């Protein structure tokens, strides 16, 4: 039983951020300054943390970031007006609406209002449609799914002709990553809460993508020997021994999975840092397109 | 070994056409006359036949049909101008561009030019995006996939919690039908030409959708006992004993499959007639929406 490859999202994302920084430097020399706007509604501490991290990474690579904070009781029309303003702002190349939005706001309406050219999250239905279809080019690829694929590719994991099982079918992770694996010629099975025999499905997978949101659901004996495991899950569990009283674990039980998998992402330090790197990647791609049109 | 249920697309589509005729009669009484425009480019005999059949069914149910025939060497701009004209025509509620288009024309450009409100084929990427995403409502559902689901539902085949295997991943059949089965809570596996062990995949399916275009590829011993088989394939094979010299068969070997399947569609007389019925269904749905807005 050999040790598996640990797919290091932290190191990989750091390398990607270096690449992005070099690109941003070159763009700036040509008078193109990439900019990302974030919109945070309400005061969820986790959302605030994510937004803060995004701004910090922007700063690291030289992307200007614009910070919009709106109160939790903002009206949908006020939020739409803000989105229009950012759509029209030539200094902004990407707009990120931090989810979830408060329940009185229609998420679909807001996300569809973001200009397609600035939809760095890639959640616009037109974008998802092009992602889904053969021979169409989406303007932006959603960040977390793109991060998963990037990890597979940078670790030279074969996708074509392999069996991939995606557990989870959300619009932001499970569904788009499944579509991307399909276009890369994997045979893809999409599992979810109504799958009766999840363990048996996972056991047949060469590549497992776990995007469920259930701490350590997938155990080592669910895996095929040598499988590649990408664990998207971020679940906080009680950890009285730590200072904060909790810690983050994935949807995969890392300890038992490590003994069977051929390669596996840890949580934290796997997909998480890749998501932000891909957000910056999308922002720079957007800036490049806009500047080239000038 | 009991006889399987033969899923009769001819009888089912006839029943649907009756329902549509009753709806069209009621709409007309309210001053709403549904209209479908077809656009045929070039002189492929198969395409001409399909278009003719669509017009004949329109006539049966009282939908006005508009027939545009363009020469095979029409320019892309001329075709686009025609599409704009039909987009603007208030008597037209659905526009069907008969595929395939000649190779000098960009299919994506033409299909994206069809007004979303008249895209009765459901091939617009925005429509496919909404079909792909959870909790979004596409304006139109593509006809052949919708016909497959309609057959399953009218024959009371359970979908939720079942294993569905879709063989084929084209934009017009395999991909959308897989997405629809997923939203109906099947666990869905999408197979294609790069799937190494197609037979083993099909063997695990409670529901098989075959949309491959290979005559009788799937044989009886590939099926799980009692599986439901929807055969989308339409392949012509030599048949010197017939007057025409050829006959149509599906992607499934009907004779051997019949002995194992619990329910199966024949070819012809399965999915084929459902496709036209769903096109008329979409046209009437479009007309209803437009007339309601007046
Ligand atoms: N690392 C990162 O950057 C990111 C991490 N995440 C994390 O990824 C995880 C998934 O996120 P997200 O997709 O937004 O979550 P959602 O809650 O939107 O979707 C979860 C999916 O998992 C399925 N599911 C739930 N329970 C089970 C079960 N017992 N067995 C099989 N499937 C199940 C659900 O099925 P059904 O559809 O039937 O309800 C659903 O499709 C979370 O832990 C989240 O924190 C998310 C985004 C970014
Ligand atoms: N009844 C009706 O109304 C309609 C019937 N049809 C019929 O349905 C069939 C499919 O049509 P369409 O989707 O347009 O066809 P496409 O040729 O666009 O797609 C065929 C799909 O089958 C896959 N495939 C090809 N060979 C194999 C193989 N040996 N094993 C596994 N998968 C394979 C291809 O894989 P890859 O992606 O890797 O190339 C592709 O995804 C055709 O027979 C067509 O005539 C189509 C539309 C309407």
XYZ file of C-alpha atoms and ligand atoms in Angstrom:
684
model
C 0.000 0.000 0.000
C 1.849 3.017 -1.272
C 1.215 6.578 -0.136
C -1.108 8.530 -2.418
C -0.211 11.755 -4.164
C -1.494 14.638 -2.094
C -2.951 17.128 -4.564
C -1.742 20.373 -3.077
C -4.223 23.131 -3.874
C -2.344 25.645 -1.803
C 0.931 25.237 -3.694
C -0.848 24.962 -7.051
C -2.902 28.095 -6.448
C 0.225 29.957 -5.337
C 1.893 29.015 -8.622
C -1.184 30.179 -10.533
C -1.251 33.471 -8.623
C 2.396 34.014 -9.659
C 1.427 33.420 -13.284
C -1.484 35.836 -12.937
C 0.706 38.482 -11.295
C 3.115 38.353 -14.235
C 0.211 38.756 -16.655
C -1.238 41.664 -14.690
C 2.153 43.384 -14.691
C 2.314 43.051 -18.475
C -1.269 44.286 -18.897
C -0.560 47.327 -16.749
C 2.414 48.216 -18.912
C -0.059 48.322 -21.771
C -2.406 50.592 -19.868
C -4.863 47.877 -18.868
C -5.615 47.701 -15.132
C -7.795 44.674 -14.226
C -10.512 45.368 -11.644
C -12.831 43.103 -9.614
C -15.937 44.334 -7.792
C -17.446 42.334 -4.948
C -20.959 42.836 -3.637
C -21.699 41.645 -0.116
C -25.253 41.888 1.212
C -25.851 41.537 4.944
C -23.420 40.520 7.641
C -22.901 36.754 7.493
C -19.451 36.306 9.027
C -18.490 33.463 6.644
C -19.432 35.557 3.593
C -17.490 38.522 4.978
C -14.437 36.298 5.419
C -14.656 34.981 1.846
C -14.933 38.525 0.466
C -11.996 39.691 2.567
C -9.860 36.819 1.254
C -10.759 37.697 -2.321
C -9.672 41.300 -1.831
C -6.409 40.200 -0.225
C -5.551 37.936 -3.174
C -6.456 40.725 -5.636
C -3.999 42.953 -3.850
C -1.288 40.248 -3.998
C -1.464 40.060 -7.802
C -2.153 43.727 -8.568
C -5.862 43.570 -9.428
C -7.794 46.635 -8.224
C -10.700 45.583 -6.055
C -13.909 47.469 -5.421
C -15.822 46.696 -2.269
C -19.593 47.167 -2.085
C -21.291 46.336 1.207
C -25.069 46.632 1.404
C -27.270 46.165 4.458
C -29.203 42.890 4.817
C -32.503 44.712 4.277
C -31.490 46.321 0.965
C -34.318 46.118 -1.586
C -33.987 44.095 -4.739
C -34.259 47.282 -6.816
C -31.443 48.947 -4.902
C -29.275 45.880 -5.442
C -30.166 45.830 -9.148
C -29.236 49.507 -9.422
C -25.847 48.727 -7.890
C -25.311 45.886 -10.376
C -26.191 48.235 -13.288
C -23.719 50.783 -11.994
C -20.944 48.167 -11.873
C -21.962 46.833 -15.315
C -21.401 50.340 -16.682
C -18.130 51.031 -14.855
C -15.210 50.606 -17.287
C -12.740 50.050 -14.415
C -14.616 46.893 -13.386
C -13.916 43.722 -15.398
C -15.503 41.250 -13.043
C -18.491 41.410 -10.705
C -18.836 38.918 -7.898
C -22.121 38.767 -6.009
C -21.312 36.911 -2.798
C -23.874 34.156 -2.234
C -26.142 33.361 -0.482
C -28.308 36.477 -0.795
C -30.967 37.234 1.828
C -34.195 35.331 1.179
C -36.241 38.404 0.178
C -34.028 38.822 -2.892
C -34.446 36.707 -6.026
C -30.990 35.271 -6.663
C -31.791 34.376 -10.277
C -32.861 37.953 -11.063
C -29.690 39.397 -9.598
C -27.298 36.914 -11.188
C -28.962 37.323 -14.590
C -28.542 41.113 -14.287
C -24.748 40.868 -14.151
C -23.383 41.698 -17.589
C -22.261 38.538 -19.346
C -18.843 40.146 -20.010
C -18.316 40.653 -16.253
C -19.858 37.427 -14.940
C -16.583 36.103 -13.503
C -18.505 33.602 -11.383
C -19.804 32.059 -14.600
C -23.313 31.556 -13.162
C -25.267 33.363 -15.901
C -27.630 30.822 -17.538
C -26.314 31.750 -20.985
C -22.839 30.930 -19.760
C -23.973 27.620 -18.248
C -25.777 26.833 -21.518
C -22.589 27.307 -23.505
C -20.667 25.306 -20.916
C -23.212 22.497 -21.267
C -23.256 22.424 -25.050
C -20.728 20.789 -27.284
C -18.614 23.141 -29.406
C -19.684 26.330 -27.617
C -17.316 28.583 -25.712
C -18.569 29.982 -22.396
C -17.348 33.499 -21.625
C -16.318 32.392 -18.135
C -16.055 28.971 -16.529
C -17.378 28.813 -12.927
C -14.489 29.089 -10.467
C -14.769 26.037 -8.213
C -15.401 23.585 -11.092
C -12.560 25.194 -13.051
C -10.346 24.774 -9.985
C -11.162 21.059 -9.805
C -10.293 20.510 -13.470
C -7.146 22.601 -13.162
C -5.961 20.399 -10.284
C -6.579 17.243 -12.303
C -4.702 18.678 -15.271
C -1.747 20.065 -13.341
C -1.368 16.687 -11.643
C -1.587 14.932 -15.046
C -4.603 12.845 -14.120
C -6.086 11.244 -17.252
C -9.714 12.226 -17.749
C -10.573 10.996 -21.252
C -11.973 7.476 -21.239
C -12.150 7.367 -17.430
C -15.156 6.893 -15.187
C -15.971 10.011 -13.211
C -18.568 10.092 -10.464
C -19.706 13.520 -9.310
C -21.557 13.495 -5.996
C -23.722 16.627 -5.865
C -25.560 18.464 -8.639
C -25.674 22.088 -7.522
C -25.618 24.883 -10.091
C -22.332 26.178 -8.725
C -20.281 23.007 -8.285
C -21.686 19.572 -9.072
C -23.487 20.274 -12.335
C -20.818 22.401 -14.050
C -17.940 20.146 -13.014
C -19.848 17.147 -14.399
C -20.362 18.949 -17.712
C -16.687 19.871 -17.889
C -15.573 16.294 -17.231
C -17.978 15.132 -19.943
C -16.435 17.513 -22.481
C -13.046 16.168 -21.503
C -14.349 12.754 -22.548
C -14.898 11.144 -19.179
C -17.938 8.905 -18.808
C -19.781 10.853 -16.139
C -22.268 9.708 -13.539
C -24.056 12.367 -11.473
C -25.179 11.237 -8.014
C -27.207 13.143 -5.407
C -29.402 12.729 -2.380
C -31.834 10.506 -4.315
C -29.153 8.035 -5.380
C -30.013 4.748 -3.668
C -26.597 3.075 -3.810
C -24.079 5.874 -3.601
C -21.304 3.655 -2.238
C -21.533 1.236 -5.184
C -21.469 4.146 -7.650
C -18.401 5.698 -6.046
C -16.685 2.315 -6.023
C -16.659 2.241 -9.817
C -15.104 5.692 -10.245
C -11.585 6.405 -11.458
C -12.225 10.047 -10.526
C -14.495 11.078 -7.652
C -15.630 14.675 -7.224
C -17.332 15.154 -3.853
C -19.476 18.313 -3.643
C -22.077 17.365 -1.083
C -21.662 19.336 2.114
C -21.734 16.314 4.458
C -18.690 15.900 6.682
C -16.684 12.773 5.837
C -19.592 11.071 4.055
C -17.317 9.161 1.669
C -15.047 6.644 3.361
C -11.982 4.772 2.221
C -13.804 1.505 1.542
C -16.097 3.377 -0.878
C -13.174 3.981 -3.235
C -11.668 2.000 -6.051
C -7.979 1.276 -5.429
C -5.935 4.094 -6.959
C -8.865 6.464 -7.604
C -8.309 10.210 -7.795
C -10.392 12.083 -5.235
C -11.230 15.802 -5.450
C -12.956 16.872 -2.257
C -14.879 20.134 -2.669
C -16.678 19.897 0.670
C -16.046 22.468 3.401
C -17.785 21.390 6.567
C -17.131 22.708 10.015
C -17.169 20.137 12.791
C -16.811 20.559 16.563
C -13.216 20.431 17.716
C -13.121 21.331 21.414
C -9.336 20.764 21.427
C -8.766 23.727 19.089
C -8.790 27.381 20.054
C -11.701 28.213 17.749
C -13.684 25.187 18.917
C -14.267 23.899 15.390
C -12.342 22.755 12.343
C -12.992 22.240 8.658
C -13.250 18.813 7.052
C -14.259 17.693 3.575
C -16.981 15.410 2.276
C -14.393 12.628 2.188
C -12.909 10.948 5.233
C -9.316 11.861 4.421
C -7.611 9.388 6.763
C -9.343 6.247 5.494
C -9.444 7.512 1.886
C -5.696 8.149 1.865
C -5.077 4.429 2.275
C -6.939 3.584 -0.961
C -6.798 6.625 -3.239
C -4.074 7.151 -5.817
C -4.298 10.914 -5.414
C -6.404 13.076 -3.123
C -6.991 16.713 -2.181
C -6.838 17.634 1.502
C -9.377 19.937 3.221
C -8.358 22.644 3.862
C -5.665 23.281 1.256
C -7.257 21.512 -1.699
C -10.013 22.993 -3.829
C -10.606 26.026 -1.563
C -7.570 28.112 -2.557
C -8.053 27.118 -6.206
C -11.486 28.757 -6.259
C -10.048 32.183 -5.512
C -7.196 31.675 -7.975
C -9.730 30.879 -10.708
C -11.762 33.967 -9.813
C -8.667 36.111 -10.402
C -7.891 34.136 -13.569
C -11.408 34.920 -14.876
C -11.074 38.588 -13.935
C -7.799 38.915 -15.821
C -9.250 37.052 -18.816
C -12.168 39.495 -18.791
C -9.848 42.503 -18.573
C -7.772 41.185 -21.472
C -10.851 40.830 -23.662
C -12.134 44.300 -22.792
C -8.774 46.008 -23.251
C -8.235 44.244 -26.580
C -11.538 45.704 -27.847
C -10.452 49.270 -27.122
C -40.246 -14.499 -19.525
C -43.222 -12.216 -19.946
C -43.791 -9.958 -22.928
C -42.598 -6.391 -22.410
C -44.787 -3.338 -22.650
C -44.405 -1.849 -26.109
C -44.246 1.909 -25.618
C -46.369 3.071 -28.498
C -45.181 6.489 -29.648
C -47.594 6.542 -32.541
C -50.687 6.104 -30.374
C -49.316 8.404 -27.664
C -48.485 11.160 -30.114
C -51.932 10.803 -31.706
C -53.508 11.310 -28.275
C -51.296 14.361 -27.705
C -52.224 15.794 -31.091
C -55.896 15.445 -30.112
C -55.204 17.365 -26.904
C -53.348 20.042 -28.865
C -56.179 20.329 -31.427
C -58.673 20.968 -28.642
C -56.396 23.652 -27.209
C -55.884 25.279 -30.599
C -59.667 25.354 -31.147
C -60.123 27.117 -27.814
C -57.308 29.575 -28.569
C -58.826 30.431 -31.937
C -62.151 31.211 -30.290
C -60.220 33.757 -28.280
C -58.654 35.246 -31.379
C -55.267 33.548 -30.997
C -54.096 31.643 -34.081
C -50.893 29.666 -33.420
C -48.345 29.731 -36.233
C -45.149 27.760 -36.950
C -42.519 28.808 -39.497
C -40.076 26.295 -40.922
C -36.872 27.215 -42.692
C -35.360 24.648 -45.029
C -32.012 25.375 -46.669
C -30.914 23.277 -49.621
C -32.494 20.135 -51.024
C -31.609 17.219 -48.757
C -34.461 14.776 -49.375
C -34.572 13.613 -45.724
C -34.808 17.204 -44.468
C -37.525 17.962 -47.023
C -39.480 14.935 -45.790
C -39.194 16.014 -42.136
C -40.378 19.525 -42.991
C -43.299 18.173 -45.014
C -44.368 15.966 -42.100
C -44.266 18.952 -39.736
C -46.523 20.977 -42.005
C -48.954 18.084 -42.362
C -49.255 17.689 -38.561
C -49.719 21.466 -38.175
C -52.602 21.260 -40.577
C -54.136 18.331 -38.658
C -54.330 20.362 -35.435
C -55.133 23.781 -36.900
C -51.736 25.476 -36.535
C -50.945 27.816 -39.454
C -47.623 26.887 -40.999
C -45.275 29.118 -42.940
C -42.874 27.497 -45.343
C -39.539 29.101 -46.203
C -37.289 27.281 -48.660
C -33.890 28.762 -49.431
C -31.330 27.531 -51.958
C -28.326 25.572 -50.671
C -25.991 28.436 -51.600
C -27.887 31.106 -49.644
C -25.490 33.386 -47.766
C -25.411 33.487 -43.988
C -26.551 37.123 -44.061
C -29.550 36.299 -46.226
C -30.498 33.517 -43.843
C -30.066 35.839 -40.862
C -32.288 38.423 -42.555
C -34.964 35.748 -42.988
C -34.712 34.799 -39.317
C -35.087 38.480 -38.305
C -38.148 38.796 -40.474
C -39.740 35.762 -38.827
C -38.713 37.025 -35.372
C -40.647 40.205 -36.096
C -43.712 38.537 -37.607
C -46.538 38.489 -35.024
C -48.293 35.593 -36.793
C -45.284 33.327 -36.128
C -45.001 31.808 -32.632
C -42.389 29.230 -33.394
C -39.419 29.146 -35.791
C -37.869 25.862 -36.772
C -34.562 25.881 -38.636
C -34.287 22.429 -40.164
C -30.843 20.977 -39.411
C -28.254 20.237 -40.676
C -27.437 23.531 -42.395
C -24.944 23.622 -45.303
C -21.363 23.741 -44.078
C -20.697 27.339 -45.178
C -23.232 28.530 -42.614
C -22.439 28.813 -38.906
C -25.168 26.839 -37.195
C -24.495 28.444 -33.799
C -24.918 31.958 -35.243
C -28.204 31.083 -36.900
C -29.691 29.222 -33.921
C -28.684 32.022 -31.538
C -30.407 34.544 -33.814
C -33.819 32.911 -33.359
C -35.781 34.950 -30.829
C -35.863 33.139 -27.499
C -39.657 33.455 -27.438
C -39.914 31.591 -30.754
C -37.155 28.996 -30.232
C -39.552 26.036 -30.320
C -36.634 23.683 -30.909
C -35.217 24.751 -27.537
C -31.643 24.863 -28.875
C -30.784 28.445 -27.841
C -27.877 28.301 -25.350
C -29.827 30.427 -22.858
C -32.594 27.874 -23.025
C -30.172 24.965 -22.570
C -28.593 26.833 -19.628
C -31.929 27.140 -17.902
C -32.696 23.512 -18.688
C -29.353 22.517 -17.147
C -29.718 24.575 -13.986
C -31.752 23.655 -10.950
C -34.794 25.841 -10.262
C -34.723 27.630 -13.616
C -37.516 27.389 -16.174
C -36.485 27.068 -19.822
C -38.817 28.831 -22.260
C -38.967 25.697 -24.415
C -37.785 22.153 -23.829
C -36.093 20.520 -26.854
C -38.589 18.330 -28.708
C -36.972 14.900 -28.919
C -35.811 14.884 -25.251
C -39.231 16.125 -24.185
C -40.793 13.330 -26.231
C -38.659 10.723 -24.421
C -39.694 12.022 -20.991
C -43.327 12.293 -22.039
C -43.295 8.617 -23.068
C -41.811 7.586 -19.715
C -44.404 9.616 -17.841
C -47.422 8.531 -19.866
C -46.352 4.923 -19.334
C -45.896 5.566 -15.603
C -42.239 4.580 -15.552
C -40.662 5.645 -12.243
C -37.721 7.972 -12.804
C -36.860 9.299 -9.339
C -34.286 7.188 -7.553
C -33.660 5.048 -10.651
C -30.441 4.559 -12.582
C -30.595 6.072 -16.039
C -27.912 5.564 -18.648
C -27.971 7.898 -21.632
C -25.876 6.718 -24.561
C -24.995 9.770 -26.647
C -24.289 13.349 -25.603
C -25.364 15.499 -28.533
C -26.725 18.999 -27.957
C -30.071 18.035 -29.433
C -30.770 14.668 -27.811
C -28.334 13.028 -25.404
C -27.273 16.006 -23.306
C -30.711 17.586 -22.767
C -32.426 14.282 -22.046
C -29.739 13.485 -19.459
C -30.297 16.868 -17.788
C -34.060 16.326 -17.723
C -33.710 12.875 -16.160
C -31.376 14.379 -13.558
C -33.957 17.007 -12.615
C -36.504 14.234 -12.276
C -34.168 12.716 -9.674
C -32.691 9.833 -11.626
C -29.023 9.058 -11.041
C -27.711 9.713 -14.529
C -24.706 8.318 -16.335
C -23.785 9.808 -19.703
C -21.928 7.459 -22.066
C -20.458 8.181 -25.490
C -17.920 6.983 -28.018
C -15.096 7.277 -25.465
C -16.796 5.031 -22.898
C -14.607 1.926 -22.615
C -17.190 -0.480 -21.159
C -20.509 0.587 -22.608
C -22.110 -2.825 -22.182
C -21.372 -2.924 -18.439
C -22.766 0.605 -18.014
C -25.979 -0.243 -19.846
C -26.331 -3.422 -17.799
C -26.773 -1.376 -14.619
C -29.499 0.883 -15.989
C -33.154 0.816 -14.975
C -33.777 3.248 -17.839
C -31.716 3.271 -21.044
C -31.925 6.126 -23.528
C -30.138 5.249 -26.757
C -29.274 8.259 -28.946
C -26.230 7.067 -30.832
C -26.979 6.641 -34.505
C -25.567 3.090 -34.774
C -27.954 0.463 -36.022
C -28.777 -2.148 -33.359
C -25.685 -1.392 -31.281
C -27.369 -2.330 -28.006
C -28.350 -5.972 -27.752
C -30.650 -7.854 -25.416
C -27.839 -9.254 -23.262
C -26.665 -5.689 -22.544
C -29.866 -4.996 -20.618
C -30.863 -5.462 -17.017
C -33.940 -7.674 -16.716
C -37.021 -5.448 -16.756
C -35.247 -2.263 -17.875
C -37.149 0.436 -19.738
C -35.607 1.192 -23.133
C -36.206 4.401 -25.106
C -34.635 4.067 -28.530
C -34.098 7.435 -30.222
C -31.957 6.068 -33.044
C -33.144 6.261 -36.643
C -30.800 4.322 -38.871
C -31.490 3.149 -42.361
C -30.205 -0.316 -43.248
C -30.271 -2.189 -46.522
C -33.413 -4.230 -46.994
C -33.431 -5.610 -50.543
C -36.708 -7.447 -49.811
C -38.574 -4.139 -49.422
C -39.824 -1.918 -52.205
C -37.664 1.047 -51.118
C -34.592 -1.161 -50.656
C -33.948 0.023 -47.097
C -35.684 0.151 -43.736
C -35.310 2.060 -40.485
C -33.983 0.462 -37.304
C -33.068 1.915 -33.940
C -29.858 1.907 -31.910
C -31.259 -1.068 -30.013
C -31.685 -4.548 -31.420
C -35.428 -4.710 -30.850
C -35.837 -8.486 -31.216
C -33.247 -9.508 -28.642
C -34.023 -6.538 -26.354
C -37.724 -7.384 -26.249
C -36.901 -10.614 -24.468
C -35.235 -8.798 -21.545
C -36.728 -5.294 -21.330
C -39.724 -4.474 -19.180
C -40.817 -1.785 -21.632
C -39.410 -0.682 -24.968
C -40.084 1.735 -27.820
C -40.149 0.333 -31.361
C -38.444 2.029 -34.321
C -40.294 3.341 -36.232
C -43.317 4.281 -34.143
C -41.526 5.174 -30.907
C -39.763 8.453 -30.280
C -40.067 9.685 -33.902
C -43.740 10.706 -33.888
C -43.333 12.160 -30.377
C -40.757 14.669 -31.653
C -43.273 16.289 -33.998
C -45.997 16.235 -31.345
C -43.664 18.091 -28.932
C -42.816 20.638 -31.619
C -46.513 21.445 -31.955
C -46.891 21.428 -28.167
C -44.066 24.009 -27.927
C -45.604 26.124 -30.694
C -48.963 26.222 -28.924
C -47.274 27.003 -25.578
C -45.460 29.891 -27.297
C -48.673 31.167 -28.863
C -50.457 31.026 -25.493
C -47.715 33.088 -23.848
C -47.701 35.686 -26.626
C -51.462 35.994 -26.794
C -51.688 36.307 -22.992
C -49.319 39.290 -23.150
C -51.550 41.167 -25.563
N -13.910 24.810 -1.867
C -14.703 25.764 -2.341
O -14.239 26.775 -2.846
C -16.160 25.577 -2.300
C -16.679 24.618 -1.477
N -18.004 24.358 -1.434
C -18.463 23.280 -0.553
O -18.870 22.199 -1.366
C -19.964 21.518 -0.782
C -21.132 21.507 -1.766
O -21.500 22.823 -2.031
P -22.804 23.159 -2.921
O -22.702 22.439 -4.206
O -22.952 24.622 -2.926
O -23.956 22.496 -1.995
P -25.506 22.273 -2.254
O -26.108 22.074 -0.913
O -26.069 23.284 -3.184
O -25.563 20.855 -3.030
C -25.244 19.673 -2.367
C -25.480 18.517 -3.300
O -25.162 17.300 -2.603
C -26.257 16.403 -2.675
N -26.365 15.631 -1.440
C -26.733 16.062 -0.217
N -26.707 15.046 0.660
C -26.320 13.954 -0.005
C -26.114 12.594 0.348
N -26.281 12.154 1.587
N -25.726 11.740 -0.614
C -25.535 12.180 -1.883
N -25.704 13.449 -2.273
C -26.101 14.313 -1.341
C -27.493 17.259 -2.896
O -28.474 16.479 -3.542
P -29.910 17.068 -3.950
O -29.654 17.861 -5.206
O -30.718 15.854 -4.190
O -30.377 17.914 -2.823
C -26.944 18.392 -3.745
O -26.983 18.079 -5.127
C -20.237 22.263 0.531
O -19.544 21.613 1.555
C -19.655 23.636 0.284
O -19.258 24.281 1.471
C -18.890 25.032 -2.265
C -18.440 26.017 -3.117
C -17.044 26.417 -3.152
N -36.559 10.156 -33.330
C -36.226 11.417 -33.574
O -37.087 12.274 -33.683
C -34.812 11.791 -33.673
C -33.901 10.789 -33.885
N -32.571 11.064 -33.936
C -31.667 9.934 -34.122
O -30.990 9.707 -32.890
C -29.655 9.270 -33.124
C -28.680 10.223 -32.439
O -28.838 11.513 -32.985
P -27.850 12.725 -32.601
O -27.840 12.853 -31.121
O -28.260 13.874 -33.421
O -26.456 12.129 -33.118
P -24.945 12.667 -32.954
O -24.193 11.989 -34.049
O -24.926 14.137 -32.838
O -24.483 12.066 -31.560
C -24.272 10.676 -31.396
C -23.734 10.413 -30.019
O -23.523 9.010 -29.890
C -22.181 8.780 -29.456
N -21.668 7.550 -30.061
C -21.325 7.330 -31.350
N -20.881 6.056 -31.513
C -20.927 5.474 -30.304
C -20.590 4.193 -29.815
N -20.131 3.222 -30.619
N -20.744 3.946 -28.493
C -21.218 4.906 -27.659
N -21.571 6.128 -28.075
C -21.426 6.409 -29.380
C -21.383 9.986 -29.896
O -20.254 10.108 -29.037
P -19.175 11.304 -29.192
O -19.860 12.498 -28.549
O -18.030 10.807 -28.402
O -18.930 11.487 -30.638
C -22.397 11.111 -29.753
O -22.408 11.636 -28.448
C -29.516 9.212 -34.642
O -29.821 7.892 -35.068
C -30.592 10.154 -35.148
O -31.056 9.843 -36.421
C -32.094 12.349 -33.714
C -32.956 13.394 -33.504
C -34.401 13.200 -33.518
